[in-house]
Amino acid sequence: MLTVSLLAAAAGLVITPPEADFFEGIDFRTLGILFMMLCVLEGFKKENVLRPVENLASKSGTVTALSLFLIFGVFFTSMFVTNDVSLIIFVPLTIQLFKSGEREKYILPVISMENIAAIRGSLLTPFGSPQNLFLYGQAKGVSFARFVLHMSPLCVMSAVLLVIFVLILYRKNPKEQIVFTHESPRWEKERGPRRITYIALFLFVMLVIITRTKLWWAALIIVAAAVLIADRRIFLSVDYVLIITFLCFFIFSSSIAGNESIAGFLSEHAANREYWWAIGLSQIISNVPASIVLYPFTKNFAGLIYGADTAGLCSLIGSLASVINYRIYVREYPGGGKKFIKTFTLVSWAFFAAVVIPGCLLSRWEFY
C-alpha cells in the first residue's frame, strides 16, 4: 500500500505540477490526529490495557459462547480503538484459545467473522477507522451525535447478522463444549501509572476529534510530550507507514482535484454514485485512499462513507484491517494463505450480499 501511495503521489505531481496553494489540499489536522491515535494505541498494546477483556474469553464454556464473545469483543472495541487494533488484540487470542481447546477447525470461520465485526463495528464512530476519521473531519456540519445516528442502522443490522452467522456455523451442535489449558496472564502492578496515562490520553484524543477544535496542534504537542515522558520507545513502534500513506494520497487527491479534465470526469461520473464508486475504487487502492480521492467530488456524503465502510467486505485489498488479519494468520500457519482467502472470501461475500443493497438504500438518507 505504501508503494501504491508513493506511485500515486508521484503520478499526481506529474499530472498537475504543484502551485502556491498546493499544501492547502493536505489535511494536516487528520495527519496529526492519526499520529496521536497511533501513539496512544501502541501504548494500549504494549501495556495490555484491554487484558481484562481478553481474560473473560477464557471463561466461556461452549464454542458458541466463545465465538460470540470474541467476535463481539472485536465489534465493540473497534468502535474505540480502531478496527485494525481490535484485530491485533483478538485474532491472536482467538487462535490461541481454539488451539488450546483443540478446536482448530473453527479458527478460520471465526477470525473471518471477526474481520467483518471489525469493519462493521468500527463504522459507528468517527474514530473507529481511518476513513471515518478523515471523512468526519471534513464534514463540518455533522455533529458527533448525528454521525452515530446515521451509522447506527448499519451497525445494528451487522450485529444481528453476525449472531445469525455464528448460529449457522454451530447449527449441528450449538452446545459443543470447549476446555482450555491456557492460563490468562496477569497485569504487572508497577506498570499501572502508564496504563492510566494512555487511557487518559485516549479520552483526550477522542475529545479533540469530537469537538473539532482548531487547537489540534496544541493537543498534538501535549500527547507527544506525555508519551515521551511515559515511554519514549513508543515512538519507535508507531505505524509511520500509515501516516506516510495518508500523506501521499492527500498529495494525489490534491493533484487530481487541481487537474480540470480529471476533476471534471470524477465530478460527472462519481457524483451521486459515491456508494458504488467507493466500493469499486477501494478494491484497487483500499477504502482509506479511495475516501480521500473521492471526497472532493462528493455530493452525497452518506453514499461515500457507507460505501467506504462496506468495501472491506469484498476483498483483502478493500480494507487494510483485512490485510492485517491475513498477516496474523499466515504467521501462525505458514502456507495457509490460500485457505484463509477461500474462507475469508466465502464468509465476507455472504455478508456483503446481505448488506450491500440496504446500505445503498440508506445512503439516500442525507447527513446534512
Tab-separated table of N, CA and C in Angstrom, residues 249-361:
chain	number	residue	atom	x	y	z
A	249	PHE	N	-1.570	10.034	-0.380
A	249	PHE	CA	-2.874	10.084	-1.028
A	249	PHE	C	-3.520	11.462	-0.918
A	250	PHE	N	-3.161	12.235	0.114
A	250	PHE	CA	-3.595	13.628	0.160
A	250	PHE	C	-2.962	14.402	-1.002
A	251	ILE	N	-1.682	14.137	-1.258
A	251	ILE	CA	-0.992	14.777	-2.378
A	251	ILE	C	-1.652	14.367	-3.693
A	252	PHE	N	-1.934	13.073	-3.835
A	252	PHE	CA	-2.576	12.572	-5.050
A	252	PHE	C	-3.953	13.199	-5.234
A	253	SER	N	-4.737	13.231	-4.166
A	253	SER	CA	-6.080	13.795	-4.244
A	253	SER	C	-6.038	15.276	-4.597
A	254	SER	N	-5.099	16.011	-3.979
A	254	SER	CA	-4.968	17.440	-4.266
A	254	SER	C	-4.581	17.676	-5.721
A	255	SER	N	-3.699	16.820	-6.228
A	255	SER	CA	-3.267	16.955	-7.619
A	255	SER	C	-4.403	16.637	-8.585
A	256	ILE	N	-5.168	15.593	-8.265
A	256	ILE	CA	-6.293	15.214	-9.118
A	256	ILE	C	-7.339	16.321	-9.145
A	257	ALA	N	-7.628	16.873	-7.952
A	257	ALA	CA	-8.624	17.946	-7.876
A	257	ALA	C	-8.173	19.180	-8.644
A	258	GLY	N	-6.838	19.373	-8.753
A	258	GLY	CA	-6.320	20.530	-9.470
A	258	GLY	C	-6.240	20.349	-10.968
A	259	ASN	N	-6.477	19.126	-11.462
A	259	ASN	CA	-6.465	18.869	-12.903
A	259	ASN	C	-7.890	18.965	-13.428
A	260	GLU	N	-8.143	19.903	-14.297
A	260	GLU	CA	-9.517	20.178	-14.738
A	260	GLU	C	-10.179	19.004	-15.438
A	261	SER	N	-9.450	18.294	-16.292
A	261	SER	CA	-10.061	17.199	-17.044
A	261	SER	C	-10.422	16.020	-16.140
A	262	ILE	N	-9.491	15.627	-15.232
A	262	ILE	CA	-9.751	14.509	-14.328
A	262	ILE	C	-10.823	14.889	-13.313
A	263	ALA	N	-10.717	16.103	-12.778
A	263	ALA	CA	-11.716	16.560	-11.823
A	263	ALA	C	-13.097	16.602	-12.471
A	264	GLY	N	-13.121	17.019	-13.736
A	264	GLY	CA	-14.395	17.056	-14.455
A	264	GLY	C	-14.989	15.667	-14.643
A	265	PHE	N	-14.113	14.697	-14.953
A	265	PHE	CA	-14.575	13.310	-15.131
A	265	PHE	C	-15.159	12.758	-13.833
A	266	LEU	N	-14.426	12.942	-12.718
A	266	LEU	CA	-14.911	12.428	-11.444
A	266	LEU	C	-16.165	13.164	-10.979
A	267	SER	N	-16.214	14.455	-11.215
A	267	SER	CA	-17.397	15.224	-10.832
A	267	SER	C	-18.632	14.734	-11.589
A	268	GLU	N	-18.418	14.377	-12.856
A	268	GLU	CA	-19.539	13.940	-13.684
A	268	GLU	C	-19.962	12.510	-13.376
A	269	HIS	N	-18.987	11.615	-13.168
A	269	HIS	CA	-19.306	10.195	-13.050
A	269	HIS	C	-19.406	9.695	-11.607
A	270	ALA	N	-18.644	10.294	-10.697
A	270	ALA	CA	-18.667	9.808	-9.315
A	270	ALA	C	-19.738	10.485	-8.473
A	271	ALA	N	-20.038	11.735	-8.780
A	271	ALA	CA	-21.047	12.459	-8.016
A	271	ALA	C	-22.399	11.759	-8.111
A	272	ASN	N	-23.039	11.580	-6.957
A	272	ASN	CA	-24.328	10.895	-6.817
A	272	ASN	C	-24.250	9.389	-7.096
A	273	ARG	N	-23.031	8.888	-7.325
A	273	ARG	CA	-22.796	7.435	-7.430
A	273	ARG	C	-21.683	7.038	-6.448
A	274	GLU	N	-21.548	7.821	-5.413
A	274	GLU	CA	-20.435	7.665	-4.477
A	274	GLU	C	-20.397	6.279	-3.839
A	275	TYR	N	-21.554	5.727	-3.546
A	275	TYR	CA	-21.611	4.428	-2.857
A	275	TYR	C	-20.895	3.363	-3.672
A	276	TRP	N	-21.230	3.256	-4.953
A	276	TRP	CA	-20.643	2.214	-5.795
A	276	TRP	C	-19.211	2.550	-6.188
A	277	TRP	N	-18.914	3.819	-6.387
A	277	TRP	CA	-17.542	4.221	-6.690
A	277	TRP	C	-16.614	3.921	-5.514
A	278	ALA	N	-17.081	4.177	-4.299
A	278	ALA	CA	-16.258	3.912	-3.121
A	278	ALA	C	-15.966	2.418	-2.991
A	279	ILE	N	-16.970	1.583	-3.212
A	279	ILE	CA	-16.784	0.138	-3.138
A	279	ILE	C	-15.831	-0.339	-4.228
A	280	GLY	N	-16.037	0.137	-5.452
A	280	GLY	CA	-15.213	-0.302	-6.578
A	280	GLY	C	-13.775	0.172	-6.489
A	281	LEU	N	-13.575	1.460	-6.231
A	281	LEU	CA	-12.219	2.009	-6.181
A	281	LEU	C	-11.426	1.420	-5.013
A	282	SER	N	-12.123	1.091	-3.929
A	282	SER	CA	-11.447	0.511	-2.762
A	282	SER	C	-10.822	-0.844	-3.063
A	283	GLN	N	-11.357	-1.548	-4.048
A	283	GLN	CA	-10.792	-2.856	-4.401
A	283	GLN	C	-9.469	-2.715	-5.145
A	284	ILE	N	-9.148	-1.484	-5.526
A	284	ILE	CA	-7.889	-1.213	-6.229
A	284	ILE	C	-6.868	-0.566	-5.300
A	285	ILE	N	-7.324	0.423	-4.505
A	285	ILE	CA	-6.390	1.175	-3.671
A	285	ILE	C	-6.766	1.168	-2.187
A	286	SER	N	-7.751	0.380	-1.784
A	286	SER	CA	-8.228	0.268	-0.405
A	286	SER	C	-9.157	1.445	-0.060
A	287	ASN	N	-9.957	1.256	1.012
A	287	ASN	CA	-11.024	2.222	1.286
A	287	ASN	C	-10.537	3.557	1.850
A	288	VAL	N	-9.398	3.574	2.529
A	288	VAL	CA	-8.906	4.842	3.076
A	288	VAL	C	-8.493	5.799	1.959
A	289	PRO	N	-7.569	5.409	1.067
A	289	PRO	CA	-7.218	6.318	-0.022
A	289	PRO	C	-8.389	6.594	-0.970
A	290	ALA	N	-9.276	5.625	-1.151
A	290	ALA	CA	-10.447	5.853	-2.008
A	290	ALA	C	-11.305	6.983	-1.443
A	291	SER	N	-11.442	7.018	-0.122
A	291	SER	CA	-12.218	8.085	0.520
A	291	SER	C	-11.561	9.446	0.303
A	292	ILE	N	-10.237	9.472	0.416
A	292	ILE	CA	-9.502	10.726	0.235
A	292	ILE	C	-9.627	11.229	-1.199
A	293	VAL	N	-9.524	10.314	-2.157
A	293	VAL	CA	-9.588	10.693	-3.576
A	293	VAL	C	-10.986	11.163	-3.966
A	294	LEU	N	-12.016	10.474	-3.471
A	294	LEU	CA	-13.382	10.757	-3.914
A	294	LEU	C	-14.040	11.919	-3.183
A	295	TYR	N	-13.579	12.235	-1.986
A	295	TYR	CA	-14.269	13.248	-1.190
A	295	TYR	C	-14.447	14.595	-1.908
A	296	PRO	N	-13.414	15.137	-2.569
A	296	PRO	CA	-13.594	16.454	-3.195
A	296	PRO	C	-14.695	16.491	-4.252
A	297	PHE	N	-15.095	15.338	-4.762
A	297	PHE	CA	-16.096	15.297	-5.836
A	297	PHE	C	-17.438	14.734	-5.352
A	298	THR	N	-17.571	14.669	-4.040
A	298	THR	CA	-18.759	14.046	-3.452
A	298	THR	C	-19.901	15.039	-3.273
A	299	LYS	N	-21.077	14.608	-3.696
A	299	LYS	CA	-22.302	15.369	-3.441
A	299	LYS	C	-23.156	14.669	-2.384
A	300	ASN	N	-22.994	13.359	-2.273
A	300	ASN	CA	-23.745	12.575	-1.297
A	300	ASN	C	-22.763	11.979	-0.285
A	301	PHE	N	-22.589	12.665	0.844
A	301	PHE	CA	-21.629	12.232	1.857
A	301	PHE	C	-21.976	10.849	2.391
A	302	ALA	N	-23.260	10.588	2.583
A	302	ALA	CA	-23.703	9.285	3.096
A	302	ALA	C	-23.277	8.163	2.161
A	303	GLY	N	-23.427	8.382	0.864
A	303	GLY	CA	-23.044	7.362	-0.105
A	303	GLY	C	-21.566	7.034	-0.033
A	304	LEU	N	-20.732	8.061	0.154
A	304	LEU	CA	-19.292	7.849	0.208
A	304	LEU	C	-18.888	7.073	1.458
A	305	ILE	N	-19.382	7.491	2.617
A	305	ILE	CA	-18.934	6.837	3.853
A	305	ILE	C	-19.545	5.454	4.000
A	306	TYR	N	-20.805	5.260	3.573
A	306	TYR	CA	-21.405	3.928	3.607
A	306	TYR	C	-20.663	2.982	2.661
A	307	GLY	N	-20.308	3.494	1.491
A	307	GLY	CA	-19.588	2.670	0.523
A	307	GLY	C	-18.201	2.298	1.016
A	308	ALA	N	-17.488	3.280	1.598
A	308	ALA	CA	-16.138	3.022	2.111
A	308	ALA	C	-16.161	2.009	3.249
A	309	ASP	N	-17.208	2.060	4.074
A	309	ASP	CA	-17.305	1.142	5.201
A	309	ASP	C	-17.884	-0.215	4.811
A	310	THR	N	-18.311	-0.358	3.568
A	310	THR	CA	-18.803	-1.647	3.063
A	310	THR	C	-17.756	-2.316	2.177
A	311	ALA	N	-16.848	-1.517	1.640
A	311	ALA	CA	-15.866	-2.005	0.663
A	311	ALA	C	-14.967	-3.097	1.205
A	312	GLY	N	-14.691	-3.072	2.514
A	312	GLY	CA	-13.797	-4.052	3.104
A	312	GLY	C	-14.340	-5.463	3.108
A	313	LEU	N	-15.619	-5.626	2.775
A	313	LEU	CA	-16.229	-6.958	2.750
A	313	LEU	C	-16.009	-7.679	1.423
A	314	CYS	N	-15.475	-6.983	0.445
A	314	CYS	CA	-15.347	-7.573	-0.896
A	314	CYS	C	-14.052	-8.355	-1.083
A	315	SER	N	-12.948	-7.810	-0.613
A	315	SER	CA	-11.650	-8.451	-0.835
A	315	SER	C	-10.670	-8.016	0.243
A	316	LEU	N	-9.521	-8.685	0.292
A	316	LEU	CA	-8.481	-8.299	1.245
A	316	LEU	C	-8.019	-6.864	1.016
A	317	ILE	N	-7.956	-6.459	-0.242
A	317	ILE	CA	-7.461	-5.127	-0.574
A	317	ILE	C	-8.434	-4.050	-0.126
A	318	GLY	N	-9.716	-4.398	-0.023
A	318	GLY	CA	-10.739	-3.409	0.301
A	318	GLY	C	-10.505	-2.678	1.606
A	319	SER	N	-9.832	-3.322	2.563
A	319	SER	CA	-9.567	-2.694	3.857
A	319	SER	C	-8.214	-3.165	4.380
A	320	LEU	N	-7.433	-2.232	4.919
A	320	LEU	CA	-6.135	-2.597	5.486
A	320	LEU	C	-6.300	-3.521	6.681
A	321	ALA	N	-7.432	-3.434	7.380
A	321	ALA	CA	-7.691	-4.321	8.514
A	321	ALA	C	-7.687	-5.779	8.072
A	322	SER	N	-8.218	-6.047	6.883
A	322	SER	CA	-8.261	-7.413	6.364
A	322	SER	C	-6.860	-7.936	6.081
A	323	VAL	N	-6.014	-7.066	5.585
A	323	VAL	CA	-4.624	-7.455	5.313
A	323	VAL	C	-3.915	-7.811	6.614
A	324	ILE	N	-4.183	-7.032	7.660
A	324	ILE	CA	-3.586	-7.307	8.972
A	324	ILE	C	-4.040	-8.666	9.483
A	325	ASN	N	-5.326	-8.964	9.341
A	325	ASN	CA	-5.879	-10.254	9.758
A	325	ASN	C	-5.177	-11.397	9.024
A	326	TYR	N	-5.012	-11.227	7.727
A	326	TYR	CA	-4.341	-12.236	6.899
A	326	TYR	C	-2.900	-12.469	7.376
A	327	ARG	N	-2.187	-11.378	7.641
A	327	ARG	CA	-0.785	-11.489	8.057
A	327	ARG	C	-0.657	-12.200	9.404
A	328	ILE	N	-1.578	-11.925	10.321
A	328	ILE	CA	-1.546	-12.595	11.626
A	328	ILE	C	-1.734	-14.100	11.450
A	329	TYR	N	-2.664	-14.489	10.589
A	329	TYR	CA	-2.965	-15.907	10.395
A	329	TYR	C	-1.811	-16.653	9.735
A	330	VAL	N	-1.241	-16.078	8.678
A	330	VAL	CA	-0.182	-16.798	7.956
A	330	VAL	C	1.125	-16.857	8.760
A	331	ARG	N	1.292	-15.939	9.715
A	331	ARG	CA	2.451	-16.060	10.602
A	331	ARG	C	2.303	-17.280	11.509
A	332	GLU	N	1.076	-17.570	11.892
A	332	GLU	CA	0.800	-18.724	12.745
A	332	GLU	C	0.736	-20.013	11.931
A	333	TYR	N	0.217	-19.901	10.708
A	333	TYR	CA	0.066	-21.064	9.833
A	333	TYR	C	0.708	-20.770	8.469
A	334	PRO	N	2.033	-20.861	8.388
A	334	PRO	CA	2.713	-20.613	7.106
A	334	PRO	C	2.184	-21.564	6.036
A	335	GLY	N	1.937	-21.026	4.876
A	335	GLY	CA	1.395	-21.845	3.797
A	335	GLY	C	-0.120	-21.930	3.817
A	336	GLY	N	-0.749	-21.269	4.787
A	336	GLY	CA	-2.210	-21.324	4.883
A	336	GLY	C	-2.905	-20.151	4.226
A	337	GLY	N	-2.175	-19.399	3.414
A	337	GLY	CA	-2.742	-18.201	2.786
A	337	GLY	C	-3.942	-18.484	1.895
A	338	LYS	N	-3.836	-19.515	1.043
A	338	LYS	CA	-4.934	-19.826	0.124
A	338	LYS	C	-6.184	-20.254	0.878
A	339	LYS	N	-5.972	-21.040	1.924
A	339	LYS	CA	-7.093	-21.495	2.738
A	339	LYS	C	-7.782	-20.307	3.424
A	340	PHE	N	-6.972	-19.367	3.898
A	340	PHE	CA	-7.526	-18.166	4.525
A	340	PHE	C	-8.372	-17.386	3.522
A	341	ILE	N	-7.812	-17.132	2.349
A	341	ILE	CA	-8.513	-16.332	1.343
A	341	ILE	C	-9.817	-16.998	0.927
A	342	LYS	N	-9.798	-18.328	0.805
A	342	LYS	CA	-11.010	-19.050	0.412
A	342	LYS	C	-12.113	-18.875	1.453
A	343	THR	N	-11.785	-19.093	2.728
A	343	THR	CA	-12.783	-18.956	3.791
A	343	THR	C	-13.202	-17.498	3.972
A	344	PHE	N	-12.221	-16.598	3.969
A	344	PHE	CA	-12.497	-15.175	4.114
A	344	PHE	C	-13.448	-14.692	3.019
A	345	THR	N	-13.167	-15.069	1.784
A	345	THR	CA	-13.983	-14.629	0.652
A	345	THR	C	-15.407	-15.173	0.754
A	346	LEU	N	-15.535	-16.448	1.112
A	346	LEU	CA	-16.857	-17.062	1.226
A	346	LEU	C	-17.701	-16.368	2.289
A	347	VAL	N	-17.128	-16.176	3.483
A	347	VAL	CA	-17.869	-15.562	4.583
A	347	VAL	C	-18.155	-14.088	4.299
A	348	SER	N	-17.148	-13.363	3.812
A	348	SER	CA	-17.305	-11.927	3.562
A	348	SER	C	-18.307	-11.644	2.450
A	349	TRP	N	-18.263	-12.430	1.392
A	349	TRP	CA	-19.197	-12.198	0.293
A	349	TRP	C	-20.625	-12.540	0.686
A	350	ALA	N	-20.805	-13.552	1.531
A	350	ALA	CA	-22.147	-13.856	2.030
A	350	ALA	C	-22.683	-12.673	2.833
A	351	PHE	N	-21.814	-12.065	3.642
A	351	PHE	CA	-22.208	-10.908	4.441
A	351	PHE	C	-22.438	-9.694	3.542
A	352	PHE	N	-21.537	-9.503	2.570
A	352	PHE	CA	-21.660	-8.381	1.636
A	352	PHE	C	-22.985	-8.446	0.880
A	353	ALA	N	-23.366	-9.643	0.441
A	353	ALA	CA	-24.621	-9.810	-0.300
A	353	ALA	C	-25.823	-9.405	0.549
A	354	ALA	N	-25.711	-9.603	1.860
A	354	ALA	CA	-26.831	-9.293	2.746
A	354	ALA	C	-26.940	-7.801	3.068
A	355	VAL	N	-25.814	-7.064	3.011
A	355	VAL	CA	-25.837	-5.664	3.457
A	355	VAL	C	-25.687	-4.644	2.333
A	356	VAL	N	-25.257	-5.076	1.151
A	356	VAL	CA	-24.927	-4.092	0.108
A	356	VAL	C	-26.143	-3.296	-0.356
A	357	ILE	N	-27.276	-3.940	-0.565
A	357	ILE	CA	-28.467	-3.219	-1.024
A	357	ILE	C	-29.063	-2.359	0.087
A	358	PRO	N	-29.231	-2.884	1.322
A	358	PRO	CA	-29.690	-1.999	2.397
A	358	PRO	C	-28.783	-0.781	2.592
A	359	GLY	N	-27.474	-0.985	2.444
A	359	GLY	CA	-26.550	0.133	2.562
A	359	GLY	C	-26.768	1.166	1.475
A	360	CYS	N	-27.024	0.696	0.270
A	360	CYS	CA	-27.292	1.599	-0.853
A	360	CYS	C	-28.567	2.404	-0.616
A	361	LEU	N	-29.599	1.742	-0.118
A	361	LEU	CA	-30.865	2.427	0.164
A	361	LEU	C	-30.701	3.450	1.284
